[in-house]
Coordinates of C-alpha atoms in Angstrom, one line a residue:
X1 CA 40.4 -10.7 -37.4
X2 CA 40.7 -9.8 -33.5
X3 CA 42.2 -6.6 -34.3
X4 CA 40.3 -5.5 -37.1
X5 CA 37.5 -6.3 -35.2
X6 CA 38.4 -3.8 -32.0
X7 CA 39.7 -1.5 -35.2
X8 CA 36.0 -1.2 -36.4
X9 CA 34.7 -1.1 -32.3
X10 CA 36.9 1.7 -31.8
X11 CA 35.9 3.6 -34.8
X12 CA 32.0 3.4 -34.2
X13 CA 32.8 4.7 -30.5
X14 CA 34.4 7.6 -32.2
X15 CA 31.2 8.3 -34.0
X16 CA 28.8 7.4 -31.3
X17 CA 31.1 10.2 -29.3
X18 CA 30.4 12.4 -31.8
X19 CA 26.3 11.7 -31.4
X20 CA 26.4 15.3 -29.0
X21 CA 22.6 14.6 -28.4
X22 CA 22.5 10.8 -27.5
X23 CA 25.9 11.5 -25.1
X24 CA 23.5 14.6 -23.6
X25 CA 20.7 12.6 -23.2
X26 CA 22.6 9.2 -21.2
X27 CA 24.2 12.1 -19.2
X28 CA 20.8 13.3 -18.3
X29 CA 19.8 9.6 -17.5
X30 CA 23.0 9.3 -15.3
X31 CA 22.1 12.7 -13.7
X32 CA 18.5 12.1 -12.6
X33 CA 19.1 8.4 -12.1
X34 CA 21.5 9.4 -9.4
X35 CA 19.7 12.1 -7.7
X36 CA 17.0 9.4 -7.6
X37 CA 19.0 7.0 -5.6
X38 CA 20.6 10.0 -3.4
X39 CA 16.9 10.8 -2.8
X40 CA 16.2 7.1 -1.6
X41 CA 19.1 6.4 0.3
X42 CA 18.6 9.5 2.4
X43 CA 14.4 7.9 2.4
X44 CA 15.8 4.9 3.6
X45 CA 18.6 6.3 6.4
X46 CA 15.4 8.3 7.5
X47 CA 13.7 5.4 7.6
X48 CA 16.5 2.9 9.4
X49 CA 16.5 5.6 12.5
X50 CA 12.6 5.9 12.7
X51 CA 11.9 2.0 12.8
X52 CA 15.0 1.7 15.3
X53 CA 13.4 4.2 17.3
X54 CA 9.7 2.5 16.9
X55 CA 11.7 -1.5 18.3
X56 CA 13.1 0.7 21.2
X57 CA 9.6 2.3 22.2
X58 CA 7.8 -0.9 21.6
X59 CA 10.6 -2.6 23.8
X60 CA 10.1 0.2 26.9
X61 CA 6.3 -0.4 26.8
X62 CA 6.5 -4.0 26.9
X63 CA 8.4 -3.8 29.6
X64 CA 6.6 -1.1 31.5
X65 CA 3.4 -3.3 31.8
X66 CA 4.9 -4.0 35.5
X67 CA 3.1 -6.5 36.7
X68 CA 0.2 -8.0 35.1
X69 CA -1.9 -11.6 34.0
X70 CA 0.8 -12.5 31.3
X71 CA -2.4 -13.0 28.9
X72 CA -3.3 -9.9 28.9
X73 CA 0.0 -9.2 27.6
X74 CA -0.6 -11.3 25.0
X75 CA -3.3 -8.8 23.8
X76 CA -1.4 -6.2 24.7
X77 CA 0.7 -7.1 22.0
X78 CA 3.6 -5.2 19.9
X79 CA 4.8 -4.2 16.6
X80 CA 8.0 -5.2 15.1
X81 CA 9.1 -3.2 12.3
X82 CA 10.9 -4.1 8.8
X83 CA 14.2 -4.5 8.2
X84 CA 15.4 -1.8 5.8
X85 CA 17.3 -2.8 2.8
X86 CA 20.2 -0.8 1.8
X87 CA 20.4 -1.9 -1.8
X88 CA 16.4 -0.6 -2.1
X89 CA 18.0 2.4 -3.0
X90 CA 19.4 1.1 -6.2
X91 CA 16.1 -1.5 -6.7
X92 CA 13.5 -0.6 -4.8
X93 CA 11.4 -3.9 -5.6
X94 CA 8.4 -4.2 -3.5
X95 CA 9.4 -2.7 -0.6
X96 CA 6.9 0.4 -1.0
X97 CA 4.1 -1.8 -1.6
X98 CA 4.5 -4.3 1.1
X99 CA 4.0 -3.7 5.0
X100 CA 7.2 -2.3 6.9
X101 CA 5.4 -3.7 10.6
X102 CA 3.8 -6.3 12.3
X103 CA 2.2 -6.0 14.9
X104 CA 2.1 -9.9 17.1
X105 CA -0.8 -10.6 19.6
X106 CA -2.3 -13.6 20.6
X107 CA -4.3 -15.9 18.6
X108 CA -4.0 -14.6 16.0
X109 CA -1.3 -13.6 13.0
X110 CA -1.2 -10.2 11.3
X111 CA -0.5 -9.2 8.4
X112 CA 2.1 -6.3 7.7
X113 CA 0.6 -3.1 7.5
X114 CA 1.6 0.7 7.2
X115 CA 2.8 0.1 3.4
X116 CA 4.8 3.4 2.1
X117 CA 3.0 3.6 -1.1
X118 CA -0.5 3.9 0.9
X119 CA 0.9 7.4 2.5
X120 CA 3.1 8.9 0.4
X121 CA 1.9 12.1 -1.2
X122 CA 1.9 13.4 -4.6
X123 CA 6.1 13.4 -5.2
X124 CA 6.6 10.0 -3.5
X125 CA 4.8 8.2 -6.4
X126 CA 8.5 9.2 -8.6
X127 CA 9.5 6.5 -5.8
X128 CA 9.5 3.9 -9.1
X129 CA 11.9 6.2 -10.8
X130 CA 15.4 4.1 -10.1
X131 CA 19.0 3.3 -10.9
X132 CA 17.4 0.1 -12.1
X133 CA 14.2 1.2 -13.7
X134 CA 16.5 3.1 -15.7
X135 CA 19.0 0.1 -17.0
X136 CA 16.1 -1.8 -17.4
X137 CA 13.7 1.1 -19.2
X138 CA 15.5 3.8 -20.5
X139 CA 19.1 2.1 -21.0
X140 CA 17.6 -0.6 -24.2
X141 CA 16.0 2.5 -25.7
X142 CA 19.3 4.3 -25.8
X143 CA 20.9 1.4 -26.8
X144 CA 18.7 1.2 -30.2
X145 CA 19.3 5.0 -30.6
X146 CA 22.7 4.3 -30.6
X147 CA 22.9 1.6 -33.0
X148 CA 19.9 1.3 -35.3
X149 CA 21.4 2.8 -38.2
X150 CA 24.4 1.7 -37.4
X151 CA 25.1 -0.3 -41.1
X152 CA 21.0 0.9 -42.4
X153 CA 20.7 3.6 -44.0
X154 CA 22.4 5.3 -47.4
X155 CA 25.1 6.7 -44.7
X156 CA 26.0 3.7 -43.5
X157 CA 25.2 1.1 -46.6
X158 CA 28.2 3.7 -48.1
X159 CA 30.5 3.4 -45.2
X160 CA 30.1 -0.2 -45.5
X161 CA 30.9 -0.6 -48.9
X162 CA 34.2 1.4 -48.7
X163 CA 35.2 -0.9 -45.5
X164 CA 34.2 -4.1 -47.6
X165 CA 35.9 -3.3 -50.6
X166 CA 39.2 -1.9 -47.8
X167 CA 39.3 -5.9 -47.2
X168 CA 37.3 -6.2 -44.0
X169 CA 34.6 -9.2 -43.9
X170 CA 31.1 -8.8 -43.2
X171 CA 31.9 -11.0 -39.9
X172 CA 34.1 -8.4 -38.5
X173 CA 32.1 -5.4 -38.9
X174 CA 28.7 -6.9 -37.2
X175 CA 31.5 -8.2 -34.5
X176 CA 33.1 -4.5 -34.2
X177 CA 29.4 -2.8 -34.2
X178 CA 28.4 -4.9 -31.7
X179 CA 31.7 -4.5 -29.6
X180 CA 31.4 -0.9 -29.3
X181 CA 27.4 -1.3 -28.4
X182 CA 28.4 -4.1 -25.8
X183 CA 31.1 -1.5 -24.3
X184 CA 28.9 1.6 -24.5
X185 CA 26.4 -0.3 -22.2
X186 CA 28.5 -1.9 -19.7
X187 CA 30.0 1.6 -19.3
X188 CA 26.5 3.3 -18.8
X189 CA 25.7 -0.1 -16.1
X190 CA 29.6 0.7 -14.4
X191 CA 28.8 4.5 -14.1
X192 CA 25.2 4.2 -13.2
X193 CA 26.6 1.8 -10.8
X194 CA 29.0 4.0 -9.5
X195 CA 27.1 6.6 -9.0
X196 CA 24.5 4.9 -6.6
X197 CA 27.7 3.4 -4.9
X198 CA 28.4 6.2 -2.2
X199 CA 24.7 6.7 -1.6
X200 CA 24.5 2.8 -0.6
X201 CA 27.8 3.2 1.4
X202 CA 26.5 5.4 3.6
X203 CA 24.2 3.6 4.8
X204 CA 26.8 1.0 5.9
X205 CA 26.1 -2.2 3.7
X206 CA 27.6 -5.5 4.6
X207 CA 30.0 -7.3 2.4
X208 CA 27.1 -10.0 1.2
X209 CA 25.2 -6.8 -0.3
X210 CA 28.6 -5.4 -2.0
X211 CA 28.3 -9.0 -3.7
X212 CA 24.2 -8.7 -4.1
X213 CA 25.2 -5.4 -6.2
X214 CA 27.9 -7.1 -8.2
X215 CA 25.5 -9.9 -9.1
X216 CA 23.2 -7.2 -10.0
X217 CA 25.7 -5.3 -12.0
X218 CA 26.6 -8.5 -14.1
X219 CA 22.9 -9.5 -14.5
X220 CA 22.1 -6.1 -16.2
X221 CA 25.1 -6.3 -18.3
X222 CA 23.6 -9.2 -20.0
X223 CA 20.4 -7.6 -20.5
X224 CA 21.8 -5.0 -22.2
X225 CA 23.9 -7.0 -24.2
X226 CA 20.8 -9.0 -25.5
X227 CA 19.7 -5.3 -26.6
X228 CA 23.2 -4.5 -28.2
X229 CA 23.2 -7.8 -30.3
X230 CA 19.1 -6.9 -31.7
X231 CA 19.9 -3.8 -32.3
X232 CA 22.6 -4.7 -34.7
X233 CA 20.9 -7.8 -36.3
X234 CA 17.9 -5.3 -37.0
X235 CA 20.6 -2.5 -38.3
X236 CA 22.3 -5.3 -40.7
X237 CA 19.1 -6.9 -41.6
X238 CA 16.9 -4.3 -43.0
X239 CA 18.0 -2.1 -45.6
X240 CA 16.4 1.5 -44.3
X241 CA 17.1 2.8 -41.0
X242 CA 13.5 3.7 -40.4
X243 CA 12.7 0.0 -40.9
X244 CA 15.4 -1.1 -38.4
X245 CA 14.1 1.6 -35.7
X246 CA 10.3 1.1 -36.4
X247 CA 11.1 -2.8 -35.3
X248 CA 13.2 -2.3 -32.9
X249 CA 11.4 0.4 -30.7
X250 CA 8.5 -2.1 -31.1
X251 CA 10.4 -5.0 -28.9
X252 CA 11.5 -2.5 -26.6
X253 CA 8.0 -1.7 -25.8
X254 CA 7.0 -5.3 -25.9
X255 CA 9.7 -6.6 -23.7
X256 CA 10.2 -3.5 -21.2
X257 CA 6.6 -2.0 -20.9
X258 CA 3.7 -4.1 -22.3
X259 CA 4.9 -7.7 -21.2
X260 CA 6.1 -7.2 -17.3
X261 CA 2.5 -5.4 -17.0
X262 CA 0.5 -7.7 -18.8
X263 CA 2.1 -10.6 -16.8
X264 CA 1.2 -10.6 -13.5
X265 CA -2.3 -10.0 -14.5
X266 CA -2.5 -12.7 -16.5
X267 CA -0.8 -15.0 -13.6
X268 CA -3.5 -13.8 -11.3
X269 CA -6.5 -15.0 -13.3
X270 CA -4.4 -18.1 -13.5
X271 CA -4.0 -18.2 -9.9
X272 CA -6.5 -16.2 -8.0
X273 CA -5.5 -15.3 -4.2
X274 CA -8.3 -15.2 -2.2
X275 CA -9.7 -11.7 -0.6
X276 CA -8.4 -10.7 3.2
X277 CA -12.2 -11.6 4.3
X278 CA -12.4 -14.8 2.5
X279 CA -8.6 -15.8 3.6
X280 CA -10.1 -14.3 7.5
X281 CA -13.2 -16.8 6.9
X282 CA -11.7 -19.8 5.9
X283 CA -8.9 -19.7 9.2
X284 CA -11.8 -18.9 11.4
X285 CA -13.5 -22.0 10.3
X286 CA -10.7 -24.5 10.5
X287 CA -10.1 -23.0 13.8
X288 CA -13.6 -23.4 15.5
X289 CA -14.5 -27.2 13.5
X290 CA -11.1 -28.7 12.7
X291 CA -9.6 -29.4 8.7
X292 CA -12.2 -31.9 8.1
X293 CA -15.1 -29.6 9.6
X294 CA -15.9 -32.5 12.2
X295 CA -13.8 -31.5 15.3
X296 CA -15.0 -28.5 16.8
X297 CA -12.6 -26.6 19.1
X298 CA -14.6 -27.5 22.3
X299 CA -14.5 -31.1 21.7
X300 CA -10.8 -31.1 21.7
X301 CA -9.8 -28.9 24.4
X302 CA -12.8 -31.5 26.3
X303 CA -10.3 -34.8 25.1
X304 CA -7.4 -32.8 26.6
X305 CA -8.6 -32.2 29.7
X306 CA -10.0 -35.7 30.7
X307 CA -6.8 -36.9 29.5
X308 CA -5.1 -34.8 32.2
X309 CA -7.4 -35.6 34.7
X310 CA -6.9 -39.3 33.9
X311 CA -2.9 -38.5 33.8
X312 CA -3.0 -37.3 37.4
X313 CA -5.7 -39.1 38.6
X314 CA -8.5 -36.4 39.5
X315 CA -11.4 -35.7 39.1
X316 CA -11.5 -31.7 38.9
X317 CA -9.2 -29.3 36.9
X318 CA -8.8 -27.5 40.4
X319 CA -6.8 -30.7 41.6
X320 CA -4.5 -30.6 39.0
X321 CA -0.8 -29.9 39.8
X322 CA -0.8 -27.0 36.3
X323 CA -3.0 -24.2 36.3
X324 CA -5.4 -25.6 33.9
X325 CA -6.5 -21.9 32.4
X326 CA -2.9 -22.2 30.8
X327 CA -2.7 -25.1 29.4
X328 CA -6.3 -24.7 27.6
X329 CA -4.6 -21.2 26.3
X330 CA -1.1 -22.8 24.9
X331 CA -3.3 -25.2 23.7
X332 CA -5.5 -22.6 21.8
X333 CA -2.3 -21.0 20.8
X334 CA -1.1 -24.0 19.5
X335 CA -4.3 -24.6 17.5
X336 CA -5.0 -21.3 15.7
X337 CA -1.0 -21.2 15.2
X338 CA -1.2 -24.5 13.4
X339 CA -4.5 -23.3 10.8
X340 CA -2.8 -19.9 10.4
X341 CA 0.0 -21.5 9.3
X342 CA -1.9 -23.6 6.8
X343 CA -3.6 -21.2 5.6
X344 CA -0.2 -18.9 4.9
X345 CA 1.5 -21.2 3.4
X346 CA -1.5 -22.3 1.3
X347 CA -1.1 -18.3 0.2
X348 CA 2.1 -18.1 0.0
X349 CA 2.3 -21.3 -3.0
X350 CA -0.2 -19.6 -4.5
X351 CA 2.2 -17.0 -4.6
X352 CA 5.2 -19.2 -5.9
X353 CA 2.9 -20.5 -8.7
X354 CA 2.3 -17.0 -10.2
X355 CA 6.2 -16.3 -9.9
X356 CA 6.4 -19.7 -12.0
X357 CA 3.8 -18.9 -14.4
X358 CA 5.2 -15.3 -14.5
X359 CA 8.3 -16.8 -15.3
X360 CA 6.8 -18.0 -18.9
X361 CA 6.7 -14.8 -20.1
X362 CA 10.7 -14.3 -20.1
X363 CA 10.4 -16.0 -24.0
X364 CA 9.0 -12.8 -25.0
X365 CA 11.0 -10.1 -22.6
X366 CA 14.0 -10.4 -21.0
X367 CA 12.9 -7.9 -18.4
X368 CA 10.4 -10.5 -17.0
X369 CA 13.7 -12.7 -15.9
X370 CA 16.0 -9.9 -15.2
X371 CA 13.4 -7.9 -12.3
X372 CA 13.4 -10.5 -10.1
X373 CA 17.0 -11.6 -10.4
X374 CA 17.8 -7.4 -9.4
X375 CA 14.8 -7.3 -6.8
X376 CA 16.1 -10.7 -4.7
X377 CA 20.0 -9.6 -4.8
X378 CA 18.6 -6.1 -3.7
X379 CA 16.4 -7.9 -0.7
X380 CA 13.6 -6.3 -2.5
X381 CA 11.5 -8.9 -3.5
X382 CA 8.9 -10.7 -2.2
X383 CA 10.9 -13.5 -0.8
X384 CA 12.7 -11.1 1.3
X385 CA 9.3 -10.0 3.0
X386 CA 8.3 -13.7 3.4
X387 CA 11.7 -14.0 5.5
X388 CA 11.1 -11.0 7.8
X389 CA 7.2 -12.5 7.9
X390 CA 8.3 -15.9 9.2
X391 CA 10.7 -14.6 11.3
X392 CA 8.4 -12.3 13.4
X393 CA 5.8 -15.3 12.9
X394 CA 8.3 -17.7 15.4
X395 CA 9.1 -14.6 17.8
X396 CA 5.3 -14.3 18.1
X397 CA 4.6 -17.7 18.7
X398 CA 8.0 -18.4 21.0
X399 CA 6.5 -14.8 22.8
X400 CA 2.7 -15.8 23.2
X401 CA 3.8 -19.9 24.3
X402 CA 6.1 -18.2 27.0
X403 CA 3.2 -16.0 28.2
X404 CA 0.8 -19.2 28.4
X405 CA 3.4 -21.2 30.2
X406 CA 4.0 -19.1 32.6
X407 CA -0.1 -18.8 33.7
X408 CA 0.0 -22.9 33.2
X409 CA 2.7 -23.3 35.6
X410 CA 1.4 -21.1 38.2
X411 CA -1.7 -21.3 39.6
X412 CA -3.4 -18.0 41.1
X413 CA -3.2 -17.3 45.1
X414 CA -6.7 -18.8 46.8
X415 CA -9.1 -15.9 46.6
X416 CA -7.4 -14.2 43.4
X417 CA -8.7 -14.7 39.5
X418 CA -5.5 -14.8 38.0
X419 CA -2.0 -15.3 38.5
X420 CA 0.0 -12.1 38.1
X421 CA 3.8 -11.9 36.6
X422 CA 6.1 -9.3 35.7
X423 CA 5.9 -9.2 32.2
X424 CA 9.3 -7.7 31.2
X425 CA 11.3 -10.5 33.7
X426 CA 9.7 -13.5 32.2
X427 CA 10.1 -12.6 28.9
X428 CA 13.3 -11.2 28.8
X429 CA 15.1 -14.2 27.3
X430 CA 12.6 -14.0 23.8
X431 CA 14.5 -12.3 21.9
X432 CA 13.7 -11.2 18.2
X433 CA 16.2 -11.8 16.0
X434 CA 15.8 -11.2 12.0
X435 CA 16.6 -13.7 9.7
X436 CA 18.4 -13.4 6.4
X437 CA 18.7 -15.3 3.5
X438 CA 22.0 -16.1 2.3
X439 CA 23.6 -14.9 -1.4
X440 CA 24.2 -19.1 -2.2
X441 CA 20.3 -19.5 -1.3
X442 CA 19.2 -16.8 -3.4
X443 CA 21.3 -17.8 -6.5
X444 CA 19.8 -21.0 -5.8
X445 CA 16.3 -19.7 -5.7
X446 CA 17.0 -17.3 -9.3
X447 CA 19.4 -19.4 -10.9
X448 CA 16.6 -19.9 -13.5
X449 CA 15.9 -16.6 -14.4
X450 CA 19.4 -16.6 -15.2
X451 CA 19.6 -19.2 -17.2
X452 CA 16.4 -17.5 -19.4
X453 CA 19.1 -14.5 -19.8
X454 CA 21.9 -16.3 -20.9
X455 CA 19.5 -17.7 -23.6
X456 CA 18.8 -14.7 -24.3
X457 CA 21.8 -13.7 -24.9
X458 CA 23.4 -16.4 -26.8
X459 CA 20.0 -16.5 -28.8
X460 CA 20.9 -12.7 -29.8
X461 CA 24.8 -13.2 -30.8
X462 CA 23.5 -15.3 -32.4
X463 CA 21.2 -13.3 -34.7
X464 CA 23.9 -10.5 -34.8
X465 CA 26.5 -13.5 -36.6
X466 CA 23.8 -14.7 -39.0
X467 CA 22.9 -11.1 -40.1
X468 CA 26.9 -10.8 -41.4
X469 CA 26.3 -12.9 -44.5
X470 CA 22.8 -11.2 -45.3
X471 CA 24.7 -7.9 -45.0
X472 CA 27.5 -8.8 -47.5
X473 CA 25.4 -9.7 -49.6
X474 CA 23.3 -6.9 -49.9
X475 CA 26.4 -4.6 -49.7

């Protein structure tokens, strides 16, 4: 039965081969699909040199402040640009529609700003035309172009008949069909594959993203498998071939276009996120008057410094042994960075519950578990931002708190305002460094998404087996 079944694989690749306009049209795929991921990867090297160049100009004028009141550095401020993520170039996720800098100050945290999609002119907006919108777009289609009238249709009802009555079971020749689909597809996801490979290379990718693009690769492989096995349920199940293709080109647009649009609106009405002035408002508040609106700002930096006073036993903040101008601004520092964080993370579960209700959709489309599986491989997603966020977050905090210390641990010579510092020698050991996410913690973090497309795809075999008796039957 093995061999009869590659026997009947081998012969429908012989006769897909011979389908001159479907070979022509997944060659045209190939050819733009890789000049679109040529095109990004020379986006993103261009990219990689201009935000190294921005960190080393940001670095030279921190440091060429000279010597200065180290708060006044902390308003001075700096930007610290994006990571760039070699694998975009294959999945370009979010990464045009979030922030690539932040720029860190005191009292205060930034959002990321300068988002690619905001200047890009009138040919960056083919930016969304990718190696992977095309597996997970154009790749189904040709799949069901392929295959719907594979065994519909008086052609192939005829062919059937002469391989039923030449002793093969109905079994076998939905199991060879779907063979030579399955191996038509992972050939298209190897070459497509292969083709964004040296682009990605270039740029110099580490080993974990050589396994983030493997887990990709075997991620879409099972999408398109779930698309093989419809395709030849709906070719075994309905009689005509127009029948087979009118149904079929219907799920592809439910579960590749309409569905992972509809989606994320839906989650949003679900769970609003509030406006930039309302989120704005609401830290502002907490900041001034405390969570509980009943302990204003004043009233505790008052408690902090009698408490001192008390500690040291004096009776004016000019007695103390600290410079008391610090302490009230790492104690600010500490404050607003304590509500901003509140807030943020209040944001950012808002955020997680849309990905979870989001997640709800993959029972109608197994796109809806397959984008973010290819986006968080791809360091495309928004969990990847929320890494370089948090990051740059603790530098700006570790930076600011260093500035503050240093004005709290020195008070200013008698007749001066403020105590001056070199700015570049007492902040040269706060250092920036970016923070990744390891491959174990994001399978960890999408490990449902794959379990959604391994139902998928067991839930599609197994349509393809039961068609087999409903085909020799009608055979």
């Amino acid at each position: 039965m093995f061999f009869r079944t590659l026997g009947v694989a081998a012969t429908q690749l012989t006769l897909m081969w011979r389908e001159r306009r479907l070979l022509w049209l997944a060659l045209s795929v190939l050819l733009l699909a890789g000049a679109s991921v040529a095109t990004s990867a020379a986006r993103l090297s261009g990219q990689t040199e201009e935000r190294r160049a921005v960190a080393e100009e940001e670095a030279l004028l921190w440091d060429s402040q000279g010597v200065i009141d180290p708060h006044d550095a902390a308003h001075v401020g700096r930007a610290v640009p994006a990571p760039v993520r070699p694998l975009a170039a294959f999945d370009p996720g979010l990464s045009d529609f979030v922030g690539t800098s932040v720029f860190i100050e005191g009292h205060a945290q930034n959002p990321a700003r300068h988002r690619p999609i905001e200047g890009g002119a009138a040919l960056s907006r083919f930016g969304g035309f990718s190696a992977a919108w095309t597996l997970q777009i154009v790749a189904p289609l040709l799949i069901i172009l392929a295959g719907f009238a594979a065994m519909s249709g008086e052609v192939a009802r005829t062919r059937l008949r002469q391989e039923l009555a030449a002793g093969a079971s109905a079994s076998v020749l939905v199991g060879g069909r779907l063979v030579a689909l399955a191996t038509a597809a992972g050939l298209l996801v190897i070459v497509m594959i292969g083709v964004s490979l040296p682009a990605i290379l270039l740029q110099g990718v580490s080993e974990a993203e050589l396994v983030g693009l493997a887990a990709i690769g075997g991620a879409y492989a099972l999408y398109l498998l779930v698309f093989c096995a419809v395709t030849v349920a709906a070719s075994a199940l309905f009689a005509s071939a127009r029948t087979a293709l009118v149904v079929l080109l219907g799920f592809w647009a439910v579960s590749t276009l309409l569905v992972p649009r509809v989606a994320p609106a839906v989650t949003e009405t679900l769970a609003p996120t509030p406006s930039a002035p309302e989120f704005r408002a609401a830290v502002t508040e907490e900041a001034e008057n405390g969570v509980d609106g009943h302990d204003p700002a004043d009233e505790r930096l008052n408690a902090l410094r009698d408490e001192l006073l008390a500690r040291h036993q004096v009776s004016d903040v000019e007695d103390l042994p600290v410079n008391f101008r610090g302490v009230s601004l790492e104690f600010a520092e500490e404050n607003s960075t304590a509500t901003y964080n509140r807030h943020f993370e209040q944001l950012y579960a808002v955020y997680h519950r849309q990905e979870v209700l989001q997640r709800a959709f993959a029972s109608i489309s197994p796109a809806v578990a397959l984008q973010p599986w290819s986006r968080a491989f791809a360091g495309t997603d928004f969990g990847a931002h929320l890494t370089y966020l948090r990051g740059v977050e603790d530098y700006r905090y570790r930076l600011v708190q260093t500035l503050n210390q240093e004005v709290a641990a020195n008070k200013p010579p008698p007749g001066e305002r403020y105590h001056l510092a070199d700015i570049a020698t007492i902040t040269r050991d706060v250092v920036y460094a970016p923070r990744t996410v390891s491959l174990s913690e994001v399978a960890g973090a999408q490990a449902p998404n794959l379990a959604i497309l391994l139902v998928w795809t067991v839930l599609a075999i197994s349509l393809a087996a039961a068609s087999a008796p409903r085909l020799g039957r009608r055979s």
